[in-house]
Every structure is written in structure tokens, then in C-alpha cells.
Coordinates of N, CA and C and ligand atoms in Angstrom, one line a residue:
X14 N 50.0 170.0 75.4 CA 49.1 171.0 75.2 C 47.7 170.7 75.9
X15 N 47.2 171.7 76.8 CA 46.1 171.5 77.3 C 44.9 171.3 76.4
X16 N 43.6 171.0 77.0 CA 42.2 171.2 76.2 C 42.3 172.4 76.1
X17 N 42.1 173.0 77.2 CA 41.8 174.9 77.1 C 42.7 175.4 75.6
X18 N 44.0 175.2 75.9 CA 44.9 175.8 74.7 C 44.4 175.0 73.5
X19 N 44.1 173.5 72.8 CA 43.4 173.6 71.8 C 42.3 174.5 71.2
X20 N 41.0 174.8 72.4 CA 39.9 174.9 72.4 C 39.7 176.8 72.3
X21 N 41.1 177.3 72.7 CA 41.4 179.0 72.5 C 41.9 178.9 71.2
X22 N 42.8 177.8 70.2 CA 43.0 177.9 69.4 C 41.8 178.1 67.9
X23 N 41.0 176.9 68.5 CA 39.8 176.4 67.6 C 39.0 177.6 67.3
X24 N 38.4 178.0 68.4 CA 37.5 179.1 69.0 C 38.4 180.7 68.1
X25 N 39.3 180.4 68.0 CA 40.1 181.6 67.5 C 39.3 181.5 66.1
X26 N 39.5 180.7 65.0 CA 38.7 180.8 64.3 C 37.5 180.3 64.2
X27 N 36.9 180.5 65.2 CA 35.3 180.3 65.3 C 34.8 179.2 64.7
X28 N 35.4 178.0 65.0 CA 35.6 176.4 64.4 C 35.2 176.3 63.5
X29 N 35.6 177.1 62.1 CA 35.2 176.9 61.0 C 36.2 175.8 60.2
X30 N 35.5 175.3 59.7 CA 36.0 173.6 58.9 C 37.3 174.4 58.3
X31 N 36.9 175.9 57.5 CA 37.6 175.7 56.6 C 39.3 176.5 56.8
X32 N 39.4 176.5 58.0 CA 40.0 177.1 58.9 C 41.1 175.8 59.6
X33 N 40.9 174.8 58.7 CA 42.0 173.6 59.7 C 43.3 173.8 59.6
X34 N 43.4 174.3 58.4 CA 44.6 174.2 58.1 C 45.9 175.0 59.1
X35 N 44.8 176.4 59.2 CA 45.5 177.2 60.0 C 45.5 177.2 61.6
X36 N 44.5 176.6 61.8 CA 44.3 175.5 63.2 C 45.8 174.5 63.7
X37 N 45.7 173.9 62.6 CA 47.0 173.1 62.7 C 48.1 173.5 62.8
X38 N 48.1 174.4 61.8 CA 49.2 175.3 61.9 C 50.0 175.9 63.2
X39 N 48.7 176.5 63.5 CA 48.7 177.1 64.9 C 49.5 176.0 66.2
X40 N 48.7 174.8 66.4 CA 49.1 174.0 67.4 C 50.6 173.3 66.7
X41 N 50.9 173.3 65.7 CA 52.6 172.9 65.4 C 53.4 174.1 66.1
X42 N 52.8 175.1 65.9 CA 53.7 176.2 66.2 C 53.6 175.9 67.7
X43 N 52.8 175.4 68.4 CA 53.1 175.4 69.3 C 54.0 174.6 70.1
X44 N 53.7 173.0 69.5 CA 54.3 172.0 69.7 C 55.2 171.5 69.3
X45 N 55.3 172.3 68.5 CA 56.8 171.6 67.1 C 56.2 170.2 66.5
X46 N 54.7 169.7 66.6 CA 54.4 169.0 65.9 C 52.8 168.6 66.2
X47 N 52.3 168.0 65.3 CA 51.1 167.1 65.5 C 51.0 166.0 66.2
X48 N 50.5 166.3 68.3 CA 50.5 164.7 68.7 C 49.1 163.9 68.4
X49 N 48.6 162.6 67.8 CA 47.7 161.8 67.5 C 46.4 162.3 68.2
X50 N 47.0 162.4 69.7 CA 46.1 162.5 71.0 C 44.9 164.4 70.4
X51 N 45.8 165.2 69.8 CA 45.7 166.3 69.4 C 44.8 166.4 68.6
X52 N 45.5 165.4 67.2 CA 44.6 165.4 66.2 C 42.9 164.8 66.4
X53 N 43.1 163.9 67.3 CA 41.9 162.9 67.3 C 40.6 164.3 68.2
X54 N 41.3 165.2 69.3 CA 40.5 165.8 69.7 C 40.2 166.7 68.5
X55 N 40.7 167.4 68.1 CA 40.5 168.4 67.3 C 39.4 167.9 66.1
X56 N 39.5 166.6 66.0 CA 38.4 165.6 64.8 C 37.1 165.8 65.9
X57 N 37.1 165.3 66.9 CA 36.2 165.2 67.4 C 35.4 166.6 67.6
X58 N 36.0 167.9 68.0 CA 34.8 168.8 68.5 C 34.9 169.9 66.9
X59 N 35.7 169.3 66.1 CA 35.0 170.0 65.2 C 34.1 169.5 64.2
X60 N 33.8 168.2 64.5 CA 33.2 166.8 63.5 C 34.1 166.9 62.0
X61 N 35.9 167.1 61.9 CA 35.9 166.3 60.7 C 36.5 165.2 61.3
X62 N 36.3 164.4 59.7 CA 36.7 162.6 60.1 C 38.3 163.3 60.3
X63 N 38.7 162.4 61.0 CA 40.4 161.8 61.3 C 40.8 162.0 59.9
X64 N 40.8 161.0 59.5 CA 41.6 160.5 58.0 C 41.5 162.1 57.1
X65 N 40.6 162.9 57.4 CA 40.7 164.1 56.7 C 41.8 165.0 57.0
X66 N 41.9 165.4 58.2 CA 42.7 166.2 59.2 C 44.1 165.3 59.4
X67 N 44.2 164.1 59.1 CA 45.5 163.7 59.1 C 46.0 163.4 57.7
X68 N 45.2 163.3 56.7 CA 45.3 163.9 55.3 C 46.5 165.1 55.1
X69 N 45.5 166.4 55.8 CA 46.4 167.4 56.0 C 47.4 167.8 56.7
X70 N 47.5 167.1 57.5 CA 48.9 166.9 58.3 C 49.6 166.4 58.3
X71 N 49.8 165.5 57.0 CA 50.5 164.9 56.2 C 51.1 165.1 55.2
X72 N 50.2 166.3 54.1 CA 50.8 166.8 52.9 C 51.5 168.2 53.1
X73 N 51.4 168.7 53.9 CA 52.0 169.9 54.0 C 53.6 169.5 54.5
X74 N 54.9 170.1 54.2 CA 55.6 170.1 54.6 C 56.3 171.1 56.1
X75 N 55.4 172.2 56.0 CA 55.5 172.6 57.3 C 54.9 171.8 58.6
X76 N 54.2 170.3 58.3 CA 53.7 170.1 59.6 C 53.8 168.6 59.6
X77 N 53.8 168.5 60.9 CA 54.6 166.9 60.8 C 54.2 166.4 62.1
X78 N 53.7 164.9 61.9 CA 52.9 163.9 63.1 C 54.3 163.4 63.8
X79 N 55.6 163.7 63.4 CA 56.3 162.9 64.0 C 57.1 164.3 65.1
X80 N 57.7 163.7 66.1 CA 58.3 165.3 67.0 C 59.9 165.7 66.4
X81 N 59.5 167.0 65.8 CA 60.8 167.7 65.4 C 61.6 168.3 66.4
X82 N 63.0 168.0 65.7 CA 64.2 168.6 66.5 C 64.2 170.1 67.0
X83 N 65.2 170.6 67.6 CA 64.8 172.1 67.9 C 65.0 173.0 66.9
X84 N 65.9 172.3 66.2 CA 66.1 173.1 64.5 C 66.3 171.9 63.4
X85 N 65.5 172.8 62.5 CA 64.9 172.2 61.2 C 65.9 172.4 59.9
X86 N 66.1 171.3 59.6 CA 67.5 171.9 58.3 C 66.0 171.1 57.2
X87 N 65.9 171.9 56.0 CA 65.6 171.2 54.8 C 66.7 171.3 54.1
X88 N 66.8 170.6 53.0 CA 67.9 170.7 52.2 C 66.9 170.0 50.5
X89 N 66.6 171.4 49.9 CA 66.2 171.7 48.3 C 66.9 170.5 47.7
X90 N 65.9 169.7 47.1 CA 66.4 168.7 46.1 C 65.9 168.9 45.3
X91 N 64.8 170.3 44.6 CA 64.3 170.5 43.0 C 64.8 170.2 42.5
X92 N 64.5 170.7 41.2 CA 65.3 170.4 39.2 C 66.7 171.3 39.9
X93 N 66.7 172.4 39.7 CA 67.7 173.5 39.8 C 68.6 172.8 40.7
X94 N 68.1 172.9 42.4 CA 69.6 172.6 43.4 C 70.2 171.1 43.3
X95 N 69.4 170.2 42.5 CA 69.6 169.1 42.4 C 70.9 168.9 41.4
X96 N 71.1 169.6 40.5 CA 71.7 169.1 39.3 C 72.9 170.8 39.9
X97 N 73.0 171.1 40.9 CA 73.9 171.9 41.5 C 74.5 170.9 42.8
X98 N 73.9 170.1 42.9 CA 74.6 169.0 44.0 C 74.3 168.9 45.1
X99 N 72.7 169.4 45.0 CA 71.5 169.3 46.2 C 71.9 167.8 47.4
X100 N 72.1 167.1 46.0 CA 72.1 165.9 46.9 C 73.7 166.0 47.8
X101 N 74.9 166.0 47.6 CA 76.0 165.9 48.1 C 75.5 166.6 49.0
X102 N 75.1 167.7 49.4 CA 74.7 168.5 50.9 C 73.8 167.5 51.2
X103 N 73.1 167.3 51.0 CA 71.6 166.1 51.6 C 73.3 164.8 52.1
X104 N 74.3 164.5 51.4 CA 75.2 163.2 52.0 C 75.3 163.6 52.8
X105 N 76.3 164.7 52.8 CA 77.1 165.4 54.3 C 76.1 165.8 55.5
X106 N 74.5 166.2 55.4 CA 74.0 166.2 56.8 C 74.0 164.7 57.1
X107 N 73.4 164.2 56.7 CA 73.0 163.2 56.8 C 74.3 162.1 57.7
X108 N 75.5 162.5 57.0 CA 76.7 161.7 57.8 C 77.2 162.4 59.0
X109 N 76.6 164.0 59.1 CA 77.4 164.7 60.1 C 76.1 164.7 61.1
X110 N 75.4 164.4 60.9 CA 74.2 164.2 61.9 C 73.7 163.2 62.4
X111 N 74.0 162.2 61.6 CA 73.9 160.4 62.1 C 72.8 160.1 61.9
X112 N 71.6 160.8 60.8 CA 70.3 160.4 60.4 C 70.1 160.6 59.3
X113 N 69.2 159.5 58.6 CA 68.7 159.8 57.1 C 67.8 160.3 57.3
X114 N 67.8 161.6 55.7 CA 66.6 162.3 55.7 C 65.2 162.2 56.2
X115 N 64.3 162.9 56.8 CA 63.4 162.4 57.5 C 63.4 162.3 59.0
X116 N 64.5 162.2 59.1 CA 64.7 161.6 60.9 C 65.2 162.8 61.8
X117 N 65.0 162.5 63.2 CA 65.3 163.2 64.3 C 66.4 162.6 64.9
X118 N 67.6 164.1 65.2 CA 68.1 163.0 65.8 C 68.3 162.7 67.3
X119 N 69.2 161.8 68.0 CA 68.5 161.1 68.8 C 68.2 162.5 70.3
X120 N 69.6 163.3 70.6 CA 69.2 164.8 71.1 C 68.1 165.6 70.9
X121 N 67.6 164.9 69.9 CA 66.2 166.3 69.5 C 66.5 167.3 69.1
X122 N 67.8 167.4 68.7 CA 68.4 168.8 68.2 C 68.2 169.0 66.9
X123 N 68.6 168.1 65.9 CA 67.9 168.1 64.4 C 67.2 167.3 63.7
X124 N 66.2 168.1 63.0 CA 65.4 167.0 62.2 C 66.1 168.0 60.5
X125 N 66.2 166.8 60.3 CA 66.6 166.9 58.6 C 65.5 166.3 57.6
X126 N 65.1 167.6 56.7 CA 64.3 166.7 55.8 C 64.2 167.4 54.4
X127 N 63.6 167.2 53.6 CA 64.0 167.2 52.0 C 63.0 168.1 51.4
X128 N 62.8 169.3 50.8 CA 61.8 170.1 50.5 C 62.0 170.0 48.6
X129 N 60.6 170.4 47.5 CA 61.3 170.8 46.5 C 61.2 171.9 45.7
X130 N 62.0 172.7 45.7 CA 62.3 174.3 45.6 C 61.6 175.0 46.3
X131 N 62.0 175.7 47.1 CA 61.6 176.8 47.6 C 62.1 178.4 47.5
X132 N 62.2 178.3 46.1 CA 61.8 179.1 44.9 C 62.8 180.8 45.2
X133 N 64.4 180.0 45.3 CA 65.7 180.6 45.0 C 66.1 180.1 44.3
X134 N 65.8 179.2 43.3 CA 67.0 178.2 42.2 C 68.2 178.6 42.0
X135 N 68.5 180.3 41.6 CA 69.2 180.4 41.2 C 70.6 180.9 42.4
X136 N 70.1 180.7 43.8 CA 71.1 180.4 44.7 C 71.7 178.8 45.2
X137 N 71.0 177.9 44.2 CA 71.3 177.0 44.0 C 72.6 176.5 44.5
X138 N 72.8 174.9 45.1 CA 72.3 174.2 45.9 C 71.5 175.4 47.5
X139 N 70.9 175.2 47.9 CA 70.1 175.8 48.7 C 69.6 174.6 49.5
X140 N 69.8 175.1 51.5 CA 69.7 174.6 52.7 C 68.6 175.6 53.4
X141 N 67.9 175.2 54.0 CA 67.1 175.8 54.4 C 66.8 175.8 56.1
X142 N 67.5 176.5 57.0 CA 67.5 175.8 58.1 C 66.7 176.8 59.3
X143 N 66.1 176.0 59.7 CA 64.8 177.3 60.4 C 64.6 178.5 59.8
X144 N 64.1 178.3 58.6 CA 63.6 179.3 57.7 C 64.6 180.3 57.1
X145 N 65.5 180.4 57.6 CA 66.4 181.1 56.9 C 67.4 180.3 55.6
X146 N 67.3 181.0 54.7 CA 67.8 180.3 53.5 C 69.8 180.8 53.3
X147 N 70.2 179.3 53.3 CA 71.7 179.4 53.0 C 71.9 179.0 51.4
X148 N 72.2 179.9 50.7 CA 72.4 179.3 49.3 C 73.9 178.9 48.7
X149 N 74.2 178.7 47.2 CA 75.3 178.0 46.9 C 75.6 177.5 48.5
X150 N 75.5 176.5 48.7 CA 75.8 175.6 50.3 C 76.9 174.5 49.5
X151 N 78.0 174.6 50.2 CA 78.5 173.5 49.7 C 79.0 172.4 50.4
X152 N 79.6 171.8 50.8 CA 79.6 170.2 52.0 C 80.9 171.1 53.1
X153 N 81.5 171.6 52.4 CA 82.5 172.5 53.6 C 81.4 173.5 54.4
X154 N 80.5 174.0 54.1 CA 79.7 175.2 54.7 C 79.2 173.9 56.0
X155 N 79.1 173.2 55.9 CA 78.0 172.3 56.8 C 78.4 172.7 58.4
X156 N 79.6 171.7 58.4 CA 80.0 172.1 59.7 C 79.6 173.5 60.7
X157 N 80.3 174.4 60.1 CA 80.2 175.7 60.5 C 78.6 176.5 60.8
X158 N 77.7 175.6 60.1 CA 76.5 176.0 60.2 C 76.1 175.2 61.4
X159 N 76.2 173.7 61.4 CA 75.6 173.3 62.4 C 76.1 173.5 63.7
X160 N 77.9 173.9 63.4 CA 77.9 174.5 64.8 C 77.3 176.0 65.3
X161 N 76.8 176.7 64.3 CA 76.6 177.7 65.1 C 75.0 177.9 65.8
X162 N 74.3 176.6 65.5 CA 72.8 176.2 66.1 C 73.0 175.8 67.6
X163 N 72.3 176.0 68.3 CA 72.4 175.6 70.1 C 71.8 174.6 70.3
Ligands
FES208 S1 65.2 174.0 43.0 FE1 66.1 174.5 44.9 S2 65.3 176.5 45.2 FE2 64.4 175.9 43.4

């Protein structure tokens, strides 16, 4: 991402502090992630500290310092999908993709990672994969789903 493209982003909200969030937002969507080089500019011409801005780009689960795959599987470990066998689907990506949760894998085609509830419980266990929600998910659904991603 260029300066210009930060600096049309920033300038979009008229670099207001309280506007980072959606700033950030903005440049993930761009990049599929937060690069360091990114953050550190964006600290600097808006004067917040670092450790603030990467604060926030740390607690949100939509945004993420490390580079995501081209498609995003969460997989619901709440109260609800958990005790529906949240976790058995969290085994099976995890073995059918060759990464523990958290990780990219080595193609760049999935990053797998762990959300909690995103407030279908009662379609429980629930996958979440580029935003679109797959519910009752069960370890035979897996396959068929990841093959139908490019
Ligand atoms: S606990 Fe999974 S959607 Fe609520």
C-alpha cells in the first residue's frame, strides 16, 4: 500500500483520533492485514503512540498484524457451539488444513481462527467462513466446504 493510499484513507476521516478504528479497518480491507511498516506510519502522521494503535489491532478479531489467507474460516467456540462440538470441527480443520488454529496456511489460502459466538447459538456448532455463516457444521460438512473455496 502506497503513502498516497494510506493518506486518502486518513484524510477520508479528516484524521480524527477517534476514527482509528475505522481507519484500520479500512487499510485491512485493503490488505487483508495490518503491515508494522503501515501501522508505524499511520502512528506517526496522526501523533497516536504505536502501542495504542497496535493495542487496537490486536483486540479486534476482524484485524490482524499477521497476513491472512484468501479465505477466512472462524470456527465458534462460545458456551452454546462448544458443548455442540465446536471443538471436533475446530479438530477436523485443523487436520484437513495442516494448521493450528491461528495459523496460515503455507498456500495462503486459509487462515483458521477461533471466534466466541457470533450470536447464532442456536445454529450451533457454527463455522464462519468469509462471513458467511455455516451452522449445525459437522466434521463430514468440512471437506465439501473447503473444496468449494478457490
Ligand atoms: S456460541 Fe457459537 S454462535 Fe453463539
Amino acid at each position: 500500500m502506497t503513502q498516497q493510499e494510506i493518506d486518502a484513507i486518513v484524510d477520508r476521516y479528516q484524521s480524527k483520533e477517534s476514527a482509528i478504528l475505522a481507519i484500520l479497518q479500512d487499510i485491512q480491507a485493503k490488505e487483508k492485514y495490518l503491515p508494522k511498516e503501515t501501522l508505524e506510519y499511520v502512528s506517526e502522521k496522526m501523533h497516536i503512540p504505536m502501542a495504542s494503535i497496535f493495542r487496537i489491532a490486536t483486540f479486534y478479531n476482524a484485524l490482524s498484524i499477521k497476513p491472512r489467507g484468501r479465505h477466512k474460516i472462524d470456527v465458534c467456540l462460545g458456551t452454546a457451539c462448544h458443548v455442540r462440538g465446536g471443538n471436533k470441527i475446530m479438530d477436523k480443520l485443523e487436520r484437513d488444513l495442516g494448521v493450528p488454529v491461528g495459523e496460515t496456511t503455507k498456500d495462503k489460502k486459509f487462515t483458521l481462527e477461533s471466534v466466541r459466538c457470533v450470536g447464532c447459538c442456536s445454529l450451533g456448532p457454527v463455522a464462519v467462513v468469509d462471513g458467511e455463516v455455516f451452522g449445525r457444521m459437522t466434521q463430514d460438512k468440512v471437506p465439501k466446504i473447503l473444496k468449494e473455496l478457490k
